[in-house]
Coordinates of C-alpha atoms and ligand atoms in Angstrom, one line a residue:
V1 CA 11.4 28.7 1.1
N2 CA 7.4 27.8 2.7
V3 CA 7.8 28.0 6.6
A4 CA 5.6 28.2 9.3
I5 CA 5.9 31.4 11.1
D6 CA 2.9 31.3 14.2
G7 CA 0.9 28.4 12.7
E8 CA 1.2 30.6 9.5
P9 CA 2.8 29.7 5.9
V10 CA 5.8 32.6 4.7
F11 CA 7.1 33.0 2.0
F12 CA 11.4 33.9 2.2
G13 CA 13.7 34.1 -0.7
Y14 CA 17.0 32.4 -0.3
E15 CA 19.8 32.6 -1.9
P16 CA 21.1 28.8 -1.9
D17 CA 24.6 28.7 0.3
E18 CA 26.1 25.9 2.0
T19 CA 23.3 24.9 4.4
L20 CA 21.4 23.8 1.7
T21 CA 21.6 20.0 0.3
I22 CA 20.1 18.9 -3.1
I23 CA 18.6 14.9 -1.8
P24 CA 18.5 13.5 -5.8
I25 CA 15.6 11.9 -5.1
W26 CA 13.7 12.7 -8.7
D27 CA 13.3 10.4 -10.6
T28 CA 9.5 9.8 -11.5
L29 CA 6.8 8.3 -13.0
G30 CA 5.3 10.3 -14.3
L31 CA 5.0 13.5 -14.8
R32 CA 8.5 13.9 -15.8
A33 CA 9.5 17.0 -17.2
T34 CA 7.9 18.5 -13.8
R35 CA 11.2 19.1 -11.0
S36 CA 10.8 19.1 -7.6
Q37 CA 13.6 18.7 -5.1
L38 CA 14.1 17.4 -2.2
L39 CA 16.5 20.0 0.1
A40 CA 17.8 19.7 4.0
F41 CA 18.0 23.0 5.6
D42 CA 21.4 22.6 8.1
E43 CA 21.1 25.8 10.5
T44 CA 19.5 28.1 7.3
L45 CA 19.4 31.7 8.3
L46 CA 15.7 33.3 6.9
K47 CA 16.4 36.6 6.8
D48 CA 13.6 39.0 7.6
S49 CA 14.3 41.5 4.3
H50 CA 14.1 38.2 1.8
R51 CA 11.0 37.9 3.4
A52 CA 7.8 38.3 1.1
T53 CA 4.8 40.1 0.9
N54 CA 1.8 40.5 -1.0
P55 CA 0.8 43.8 -1.2
P56 CA -2.3 44.9 0.6
G57 CA -5.6 43.3 0.1
R58 CA -3.9 41.2 -2.4
F59 CA -3.4 37.1 -1.8
N60 CA -1.2 34.3 -3.1
A61 CA -3.2 32.0 -5.2
I62 CA -0.1 30.5 -5.6
N63 CA -2.7 26.7 -6.4
A64 CA -4.4 28.4 -9.4
G65 CA -2.1 26.4 -12.4
L66 CA -2.4 22.8 -11.4
S67 CA -5.8 22.0 -12.8
N68 CA -4.7 23.0 -15.4
I69 CA -1.7 20.6 -15.4
S70 CA -4.5 17.7 -15.2
I71 CA -6.6 19.7 -18.0
G72 CA -4.0 20.1 -20.4
V73 CA -3.2 16.2 -19.7
A74 CA -6.4 14.9 -19.8
Q75 CA -6.9 16.9 -23.3
A76 CA -3.8 15.1 -24.9
A77 CA -4.7 11.9 -23.8
L78 CA -8.6 12.4 -24.8
D79 CA -6.8 13.6 -28.3
A80 CA -4.9 10.5 -28.4
L81 CA -7.4 8.1 -28.6
I82 CA -9.4 9.3 -30.9
D83 CA -6.2 9.5 -32.9
H84 CA -6.5 5.8 -32.0
A85 CA -9.8 5.0 -32.5
R86 CA -10.0 7.2 -36.4
N87 CA -7.5 5.4 -36.9
R88 CA -7.5 1.2 -36.1
A89 CA -10.3 -0.5 -38.0
I90 CA -11.4 -3.9 -36.5
S91 CA -13.4 -5.9 -38.8
G92 CA -13.6 -3.3 -41.6
R93 CA -15.1 -0.9 -39.8
P94 CA -12.5 2.2 -37.6
L95 CA -13.1 1.5 -33.9
S96 CA -15.0 5.2 -33.7
H97 CA -18.1 3.5 -35.2
Q98 CA -18.1 0.9 -32.4
Q99 CA -20.9 1.9 -30.3
W100 CA -19.2 1.8 -27.1
V101 CA -16.5 3.8 -27.9
Q102 CA -19.1 6.6 -28.6
Y103 CA -20.7 6.8 -25.6
E104 CA -17.1 6.3 -23.5
V105 CA -15.5 9.2 -25.5
A106 CA -19.2 11.0 -24.9
D107 CA -19.1 10.7 -21.2
V108 CA -15.6 12.0 -21.0
E109 CA -16.0 14.8 -23.5
I110 CA -18.7 16.4 -21.8
K111 CA -16.5 16.5 -18.1
L112 CA -13.3 17.5 -19.6
T113 CA -15.6 20.6 -20.9
A114 CA -17.0 20.9 -16.8
V115 CA -13.6 20.8 -15.9
K116 CA -13.1 23.3 -18.0
A117 CA -15.3 25.6 -16.7
A118 CA -15.0 24.6 -13.3
T119 CA -11.6 26.0 -13.6
R120 CA -11.9 29.2 -15.7
R121 CA -14.7 30.1 -12.8
A122 CA -12.0 29.2 -10.5
L123 CA -9.3 31.8 -12.2
R124 CA -12.2 34.0 -12.6
L125 CA -12.0 34.6 -9.2
A126 CA -8.6 34.9 -8.2
D127 CA -8.0 37.7 -10.5
L128 CA -10.9 40.0 -8.8
G129 CA -9.5 38.9 -5.4
D130 CA -12.0 37.2 -4.1
P131 CA -11.3 34.8 -0.9
A132 CA -13.9 32.9 -2.6
S133 CA -11.6 31.2 -5.0
F134 CA -9.7 28.8 -2.9
A135 CA -12.5 26.9 -2.5
A136 CA -13.1 26.9 -6.3
I137 CA -9.5 25.9 -7.3
D138 CA -9.2 23.5 -5.1
R139 CA -13.0 21.8 -6.6
A140 CA -11.6 23.1 -10.1
K141 CA -8.2 20.2 -9.4
Y142 CA -9.7 17.3 -7.6
L143 CA -12.4 17.0 -10.8
A144 CA -9.1 18.2 -13.4
N145 CA -7.6 15.3 -11.5
K146 CA -9.9 12.3 -11.3
V147 CA -11.0 13.7 -14.8
A148 CA -7.9 13.5 -16.3
V149 CA -6.9 9.5 -14.9
E150 CA -10.9 8.4 -15.9
I151 CA -10.4 9.7 -20.4
A152 CA -6.5 9.0 -19.4
Q153 CA -8.1 5.0 -18.6
L154 CA -10.2 5.1 -21.5
G155 CA -7.1 5.8 -23.6
V156 CA -5.8 2.3 -22.1
R157 CA -8.6 0.4 -22.9
I158 CA -9.3 2.1 -27.0
G159 CA -5.8 1.9 -27.2
G160 CA -5.5 -1.6 -26.8
A161 CA -2.6 -3.3 -26.2
S162 CA -0.6 -0.6 -28.7
G163 CA -1.1 1.8 -26.0
F164 CA 0.4 -0.1 -23.6
L165 CA 3.9 0.0 -25.3
R166 CA 6.4 1.8 -23.8
G167 CA 6.9 4.1 -26.7
S168 CA 3.1 4.9 -27.4
P169 CA 1.2 8.7 -25.8
I170 CA -1.0 6.2 -24.6
Q171 CA 0.9 4.6 -21.9
R172 CA 2.4 8.2 -20.3
H173 CA -1.1 9.6 -19.9
L174 CA -1.7 7.3 -17.5
R175 CA 1.4 7.8 -15.9
D176 CA 1.0 12.0 -16.2
A177 CA -2.6 11.8 -15.3
Q178 CA -2.1 9.8 -11.9
A179 CA 0.9 12.0 -10.5
G180 CA -1.5 15.0 -10.9
Q181 CA -3.3 13.7 -7.8
L182 CA -0.7 13.3 -5.1
M183 CA 0.5 17.0 -6.7
A184 CA -1.0 19.1 -3.6
Y185 CA -3.1 19.2 -2.6
S186 CA -4.2 15.5 -2.9
T187 CA -7.2 14.7 -4.1
E188 CA -7.9 12.8 -0.4
V189 CA -6.9 16.3 1.3
I190 CA -9.3 18.0 -0.8
A191 CA -12.3 15.3 0.3
G192 CA -11.6 15.1 2.8
Q193 CA -11.9 19.2 3.2
V194 CA -14.7 19.4 1.0
G195 CA -16.1 16.3 2.2
K196 CA -16.4 17.9 6.3
L197 CA -17.7 21.4 5.0
V198 CA -20.2 19.2 3.2
L199 CA -21.4 17.2 5.9
G200 CA -21.1 20.0 8.4
V201 CA -18.8 17.8 10.6
D202 CA -16.2 20.3 11.9
E203 CA -19.6 21.9 13.0
E204 CA -20.9 19.2 15.1
S205 CA -17.7 18.4 16.6
A206 CA -17.1 22.2 18.0
R207 CA -21.1 22.3 19.6
A208 CA -20.2 18.9 21.0
E209 CA -17.9 19.5 22.6
R210 CA -18.9 23.2 23.6
E211 CA -22.0 21.3 25.4
G212 CA -19.0 19.0 27.1
D213 CA -20.1 16.0 25.5
R214 CA -15.8 15.6 24.7
P215 CA -13.1 15.7 27.2
Ligands
FAD1 C1 4.6 15.1 -10.6 C2 4.5 15.6 -8.5 C3 5.5 17.3 -7.8 C4 5.3 17.9 -7.1 N1 6.1 19.1 -7.1 C5 6.1 19.1 -6.0 C6 6.6 20.8 -5.5 O1 6.7 21.6 -6.5 N2 6.8 21.2 -4.6 C7 6.3 20.4 -3.4 O2 6.3 21.4 -2.7 N3 5.8 19.6 -4.2 C8 6.0 19.2 -4.3 N4 5.0 17.8 -5.0 C9 5.1 16.7 -3.7 C10 3.5 16.8 -2.8 O3 3.5 18.0 -3.1 C11 3.4 15.9 -2.5 O4 3.5 14.6 -3.5 C12 1.9 16.5 -1.7 O5 1.7 16.6 -0.4 C13 1.2 14.6 -0.7 O6 2.7 14.2 0.7 P1 3.4 13.0 0.5 O7 4.0 12.8 -1.1 O8 4.3 13.5 1.7 O9 1.9 12.0 0.9 P2 1.5 11.6 2.0 O10 1.3 13.0 2.9 O11 2.6 10.5 2.8 O12 0.5 11.0 1.7 C14 -0.2 9.4 1.5 C15 -1.5 9.4 1.4 O13 -1.9 9.9 2.0 C16 -3.1 11.1 1.5 N5 -3.4 11.6 2.9 C17 -1.9 12.6 3.5 N6 -2.5 13.7 4.1 C18 -4.2 13.3 4.2 C19 -5.1 14.3 4.8 N7 -4.9 15.5 5.4 N8 -6.5 13.6 4.8 C20 -6.8 12.4 3.5 N9 -5.8 11.6 4.0 C21 -3.8 12.3 3.0 C22 -2.7 11.2 0.8 O14 -4.2 11.9 -0.8 C23 -1.8 10.1 0.1 O15 -3.1 9.3 -0.8 C24 4.4 17.1 -6.0 C25 4.0 15.5 -6.2 C26 4.3 15.5 -7.6 C27 3.7 13.7 -7.4

């Protein structure tokens, strides 16, 4: 259980008892192999003896794996659309011989290569215990989420109507890719943080407040 104590997140181990209710909402459109339960706690006691601690100098890079979920979806989507493009013949030639397909596939393959590199760098920083890994992991997740959606959407274009059938892996990749953007931190939340940082918005607000421009 993750709770805020004095504004700081703290994890507690917890053995389910009668104070816990599981609310069965989890019937999702995508990433259906993941399991995420809505839990309700009623007067639950979190024991100090079950409070999780990090070894000195270490931190919890809990979000480190999220980028790889989207990379997996993106790679599966790319593999599926390549397979379709090579095996679907239109006017006597495989779809892969059409120039628009080649250009679009090159574009997403190059982006996916960049996502993998960004993720590897972020995980390396986490392994080194460098706090800069948090910002790097968030950026890698953002990129992976977006690129996965882009590749999955290209899959739908290349797949035509057959990719839109429920039995096709292509439609599943589209649903799975979309879910990555929602998982915390969502692409909007990350974009908000990075955008403010890049534009120096918080510094400007702090300065305005110091100088009495704000109530
Ligand atoms: C497949 C999947 C697996 C998940 N697994 C887990 C899990 O294992 N553990 C867990 O705890 N949760 C899990 N979640 C839930 C996930 O953490 C939340 O969906 C996520 O934090 C967004 O919260 P929300 O769904 O309440 O959306 P809301 O907070 O209601 O957001 C609605 C919209 O507003 C945007 N938004 C929200 N806050 C801001 C902000 N500050 N700035 C800009 N935009 C904002 C969001 O990006 C979104 O577009 C999972 C979700 C999915 C889809």
